[in-house]
Amino acid sequence: MLRICSWFVLMLALATSVSAADVTGTVRVVDGDTLDVGGTRIRLHGIDAPERDQPCTTLSGQNWSCGDWVTQQVRDRYEGRLARCEPLDTDRYGRVVARCFVAEADIGQVLVREGFAYAYRKYSYDYDLDEKAAYVADRGIHGFVLQSPARYRLTRIKGRTAQDPNCQIKGNINAKGARIYHLPGQEFYTRTGIRPENGERWFCSEAQARASGWRRARR
């Protein structure tokens, strides 16, 4: 029995070591914070870069696609190079969250330091000082006006942005069946999605929402 237990512990240790093994291979850039390394999809640990279709605004008021620009900057630096990645976790999309290195330089740190990504403080403070230095120097994206990538992703989710700019009020139905409307600027407005198939709808005025049986959100 002791031999069986010892064998089981050994097999478990070997399985753990294999699952945590470094990922190595040639880099293919997906976007500013996502790479394919040797066929494995990697989400870079501790950073958050603008989405590929994310716009930003220059100080003179001109809009342009800074997300595509960031992706191209990362591609110019790392596409086709040999990388070594240290897995730390797996995200909800099944990507390996890892710290990656090219020529022993931490890719995430380089991107934050050069102003191509933010330090993702929700998950790590590893690159906090690197971002602050880039911000002070107006490097990369810090020279423009843009939403945080996390907030931009929220606004892209289906049902969270109105197609009619004159009808921005969100008529939500909560889990208890209560009909509640949210105004722009209220606490839960951004994260509230509208699902017409469930009876939810957009309103053009508070009067319209109240007349239809909705009450205003308290916050």
Coordinates of C-alpha atoms in Angstrom, one line a residue:
M1 CA 0.0 0.0 0.0
L2 CA 2.9 2.4 0.9
R3 CA 4.4 1.7 -2.5
I4 CA 1.2 2.5 -4.3
C5 CA 0.8 5.8 -2.4
S6 CA 4.4 6.7 -3.1
W7 CA 3.9 6.0 -6.8
F8 CA 0.7 8.1 -6.9
V9 CA 2.5 11.1 -5.2
L10 CA 5.4 10.8 -7.7
M11 CA 3.0 10.8 -10.7
L12 CA 1.1 13.8 -9.3
A13 CA 4.4 15.7 -8.9
L14 CA 5.5 14.9 -12.4
A15 CA 2.1 16.0 -13.8
T16 CA 2.3 19.3 -11.9
S17 CA 5.9 19.9 -13.1
V18 CA 4.9 19.2 -16.8
S19 CA 1.8 21.5 -16.6
A20 CA 3.9 24.3 -15.2
A21 CA 6.7 23.8 -17.7
D22 CA 8.0 26.8 -19.7
V23 CA 6.4 27.5 -23.1
T24 CA 9.0 28.2 -25.8
G25 CA 8.7 28.9 -29.5
T26 CA 8.5 31.5 -32.2
V27 CA 6.3 34.5 -31.6
R28 CA 3.2 35.3 -33.6
V29 CA 1.6 38.6 -32.4
V30 CA -2.2 38.6 -32.0
D31 CA -2.5 42.0 -30.5
G32 CA -0.8 44.2 -28.0
D33 CA -0.9 41.8 -25.1
T34 CA -1.6 38.5 -26.7
L35 CA 0.9 36.2 -28.5
D36 CA 1.0 32.8 -30.0
V37 CA 4.2 31.1 -28.8
G38 CA 5.0 27.8 -30.3
G39 CA 1.4 27.2 -31.0
T40 CA 0.2 28.2 -27.5
R41 CA -2.0 31.2 -27.0
I42 CA -0.5 33.5 -24.4
R43 CA -2.0 36.4 -22.5
L44 CA 0.8 38.5 -21.2
H45 CA 0.8 38.7 -17.4
G46 CA 0.3 42.1 -15.7
I47 CA -0.3 44.3 -18.7
D48 CA -3.4 45.5 -20.7
A49 CA -2.9 47.0 -24.1
P50 CA -5.5 48.8 -26.3
E51 CA -7.8 46.5 -28.3
R52 CA -7.0 46.3 -32.0
D53 CA -10.0 48.3 -33.0
Q54 CA -9.8 50.8 -30.1
P55 CA -9.6 54.4 -31.1
C56 CA -7.9 57.3 -29.3
T57 CA -7.8 61.0 -29.7
T58 CA -4.8 63.3 -30.2
L59 CA -4.5 66.4 -28.1
S60 CA -5.6 68.4 -31.2
G61 CA -8.8 66.4 -31.3
Q62 CA -8.1 64.0 -34.1
N63 CA -9.3 60.4 -33.8
W64 CA -7.2 57.5 -35.0
S65 CA -6.8 53.7 -34.5
C66 CA -4.2 53.5 -31.8
G67 CA -5.1 49.9 -31.1
D68 CA -3.9 48.9 -34.5
W69 CA -0.8 51.1 -34.1
V70 CA 0.1 49.4 -30.8
T71 CA -0.4 45.9 -32.4
Q72 CA 2.0 46.9 -35.2
Q73 CA 4.6 48.2 -32.8
V74 CA 4.6 44.9 -30.9
R75 CA 4.7 43.0 -34.2
D76 CA 7.7 45.0 -35.3
R77 CA 9.6 44.1 -32.1
Y78 CA 8.7 40.5 -31.6
E79 CA 7.1 38.8 -34.6
G80 CA 9.2 35.7 -35.5
R81 CA 11.5 35.9 -32.5
L82 CA 12.2 33.1 -30.1
A83 CA 10.4 33.5 -26.7
R84 CA 10.4 31.7 -23.4
C85 CA 7.2 32.0 -21.3
E86 CA 6.7 31.2 -17.7
P87 CA 3.0 30.1 -17.2
L88 CA 1.3 31.6 -14.1
D89 CA -2.4 30.9 -14.7
T90 CA -5.1 30.2 -17.3
D91 CA -7.8 32.9 -18.0
R92 CA -11.5 32.4 -18.7
Y93 CA -10.9 32.2 -22.4
G94 CA -8.5 29.3 -22.0
R95 CA -5.3 31.3 -22.7
V96 CA -2.2 30.7 -20.7
V97 CA -1.4 33.8 -18.6
A98 CA 2.4 34.0 -18.6
R99 CA 5.4 36.2 -18.2
C100 CA 7.4 36.0 -21.5
F101 CA 11.0 36.8 -22.3
V102 CA 12.9 37.5 -25.6
A103 CA 16.7 37.6 -25.2
E104 CA 16.0 37.5 -21.4
A105 CA 14.1 40.8 -21.5
D106 CA 10.6 40.8 -20.0
I107 CA 8.2 41.5 -22.9
G108 CA 5.5 42.9 -20.6
Q109 CA 7.8 45.2 -18.8
V110 CA 9.2 46.5 -22.1
L111 CA 5.8 47.2 -23.5
V112 CA 4.7 49.1 -20.4
R113 CA 7.9 51.0 -20.2
E114 CA 7.7 52.1 -23.9
G115 CA 4.1 53.2 -23.5
F116 CA 2.4 50.5 -25.6
A117 CA 0.4 49.0 -22.7
Y118 CA -0.8 49.8 -19.2
A119 CA 0.1 48.0 -16.0
Y120 CA -2.9 45.8 -15.3
R121 CA -3.2 46.6 -11.6
K122 CA -6.3 44.6 -11.2
Y123 CA -4.1 41.5 -11.4
S124 CA -0.5 42.7 -10.7
Y125 CA 1.6 45.7 -9.6
D126 CA 4.7 44.3 -11.2
Y127 CA 4.9 47.1 -13.8
D128 CA 3.4 49.9 -11.8
L129 CA 6.6 52.0 -11.7
D130 CA 7.3 51.3 -15.4
E131 CA 3.9 52.8 -16.4
K132 CA 4.4 55.8 -14.2
A133 CA 7.7 56.5 -15.8
A134 CA 6.1 56.2 -19.3
Y135 CA 3.2 58.5 -18.3
V136 CA 5.5 61.2 -17.0
A137 CA 7.5 61.0 -20.3
D138 CA 4.3 61.0 -22.5
R139 CA 5.6 57.9 -24.2
G140 CA 3.3 55.9 -26.6
I141 CA -0.4 55.8 -25.7
H142 CA 0.2 58.3 -22.8
G143 CA 0.5 61.1 -25.4
F144 CA -3.2 60.5 -26.4
V145 CA -6.6 60.4 -24.9
L146 CA -8.3 57.0 -24.7
Q147 CA -10.4 54.8 -22.5
S148 CA -8.8 52.1 -20.5
P149 CA -8.8 48.9 -22.5
A150 CA -11.0 47.2 -19.8
R151 CA -13.7 49.9 -20.0
Y152 CA -13.5 49.9 -23.8
R153 CA -14.2 46.1 -23.8
L154 CA -17.2 46.7 -21.6
T155 CA -18.7 49.2 -24.0
R156 CA -18.3 46.8 -26.9
I157 CA -20.3 44.0 -25.4
K158 CA -23.6 43.5 -27.1
G159 CA -26.4 45.5 -25.6
R160 CA -24.2 48.0 -23.7
T161 CA -24.1 50.8 -26.2
A162 CA -27.2 52.4 -27.8
Q163 CA -27.6 52.5 -31.5
D164 CA -29.7 55.7 -31.3
P165 CA -27.7 58.5 -29.6
N166 CA -31.0 60.1 -28.5
C167 CA -32.1 57.0 -26.7
Q168 CA -29.4 56.2 -24.1
I169 CA -31.6 55.1 -21.1
K170 CA -31.3 51.4 -20.3
G171 CA -34.5 49.6 -19.3
N172 CA -33.2 46.5 -17.4
I173 CA -35.1 43.7 -15.8
N174 CA -33.3 42.2 -12.9
A175 CA -33.3 38.6 -11.6
K176 CA -36.3 39.3 -9.5
G177 CA -38.3 40.7 -12.4
A178 CA -38.1 44.3 -11.3
R179 CA -38.0 46.8 -14.2
I180 CA -35.3 49.4 -13.5
Y181 CA -33.9 52.0 -15.8
H182 CA -30.3 53.3 -15.7
L183 CA -29.2 56.8 -16.8
P184 CA -25.8 57.6 -18.3
G185 CA -23.4 58.4 -15.4
Q186 CA -25.2 56.2 -12.8
E187 CA -23.1 53.6 -11.0
F188 CA -24.2 50.5 -12.9
Y189 CA -24.9 52.0 -16.3
T190 CA -21.8 50.9 -18.1
R191 CA -22.0 47.3 -17.0
T192 CA -25.7 46.9 -17.7
G193 CA -26.6 45.1 -20.9
I194 CA -29.9 45.2 -22.7
R195 CA -31.4 42.0 -24.0
P196 CA -34.5 42.7 -26.1
E197 CA -35.3 39.0 -26.3
N198 CA -35.9 39.2 -22.5
G199 CA -38.2 42.2 -22.7
E200 CA -35.5 44.8 -21.9
R201 CA -35.3 47.9 -24.0
W202 CA -33.8 51.4 -24.6
F203 CA -35.7 54.5 -23.7
C204 CA -35.4 58.1 -25.1
S205 CA -36.6 59.8 -21.9
E206 CA -37.3 59.1 -18.3
A207 CA -41.0 60.0 -18.8
Q208 CA -41.2 57.2 -21.5
A209 CA -39.5 54.7 -19.1
R210 CA -41.8 55.5 -16.2
A211 CA -44.9 55.4 -18.4
S212 CA -43.7 51.9 -19.6
G213 CA -43.5 50.6 -16.0
W214 CA -39.8 51.1 -15.2
R215 CA -38.5 52.8 -12.1
R216 CA -35.2 54.7 -11.9
A217 CA -32.1 53.0 -10.4
R218 CA -31.2 54.2 -7.0
R219 CA -27.6 54.6 -7.8

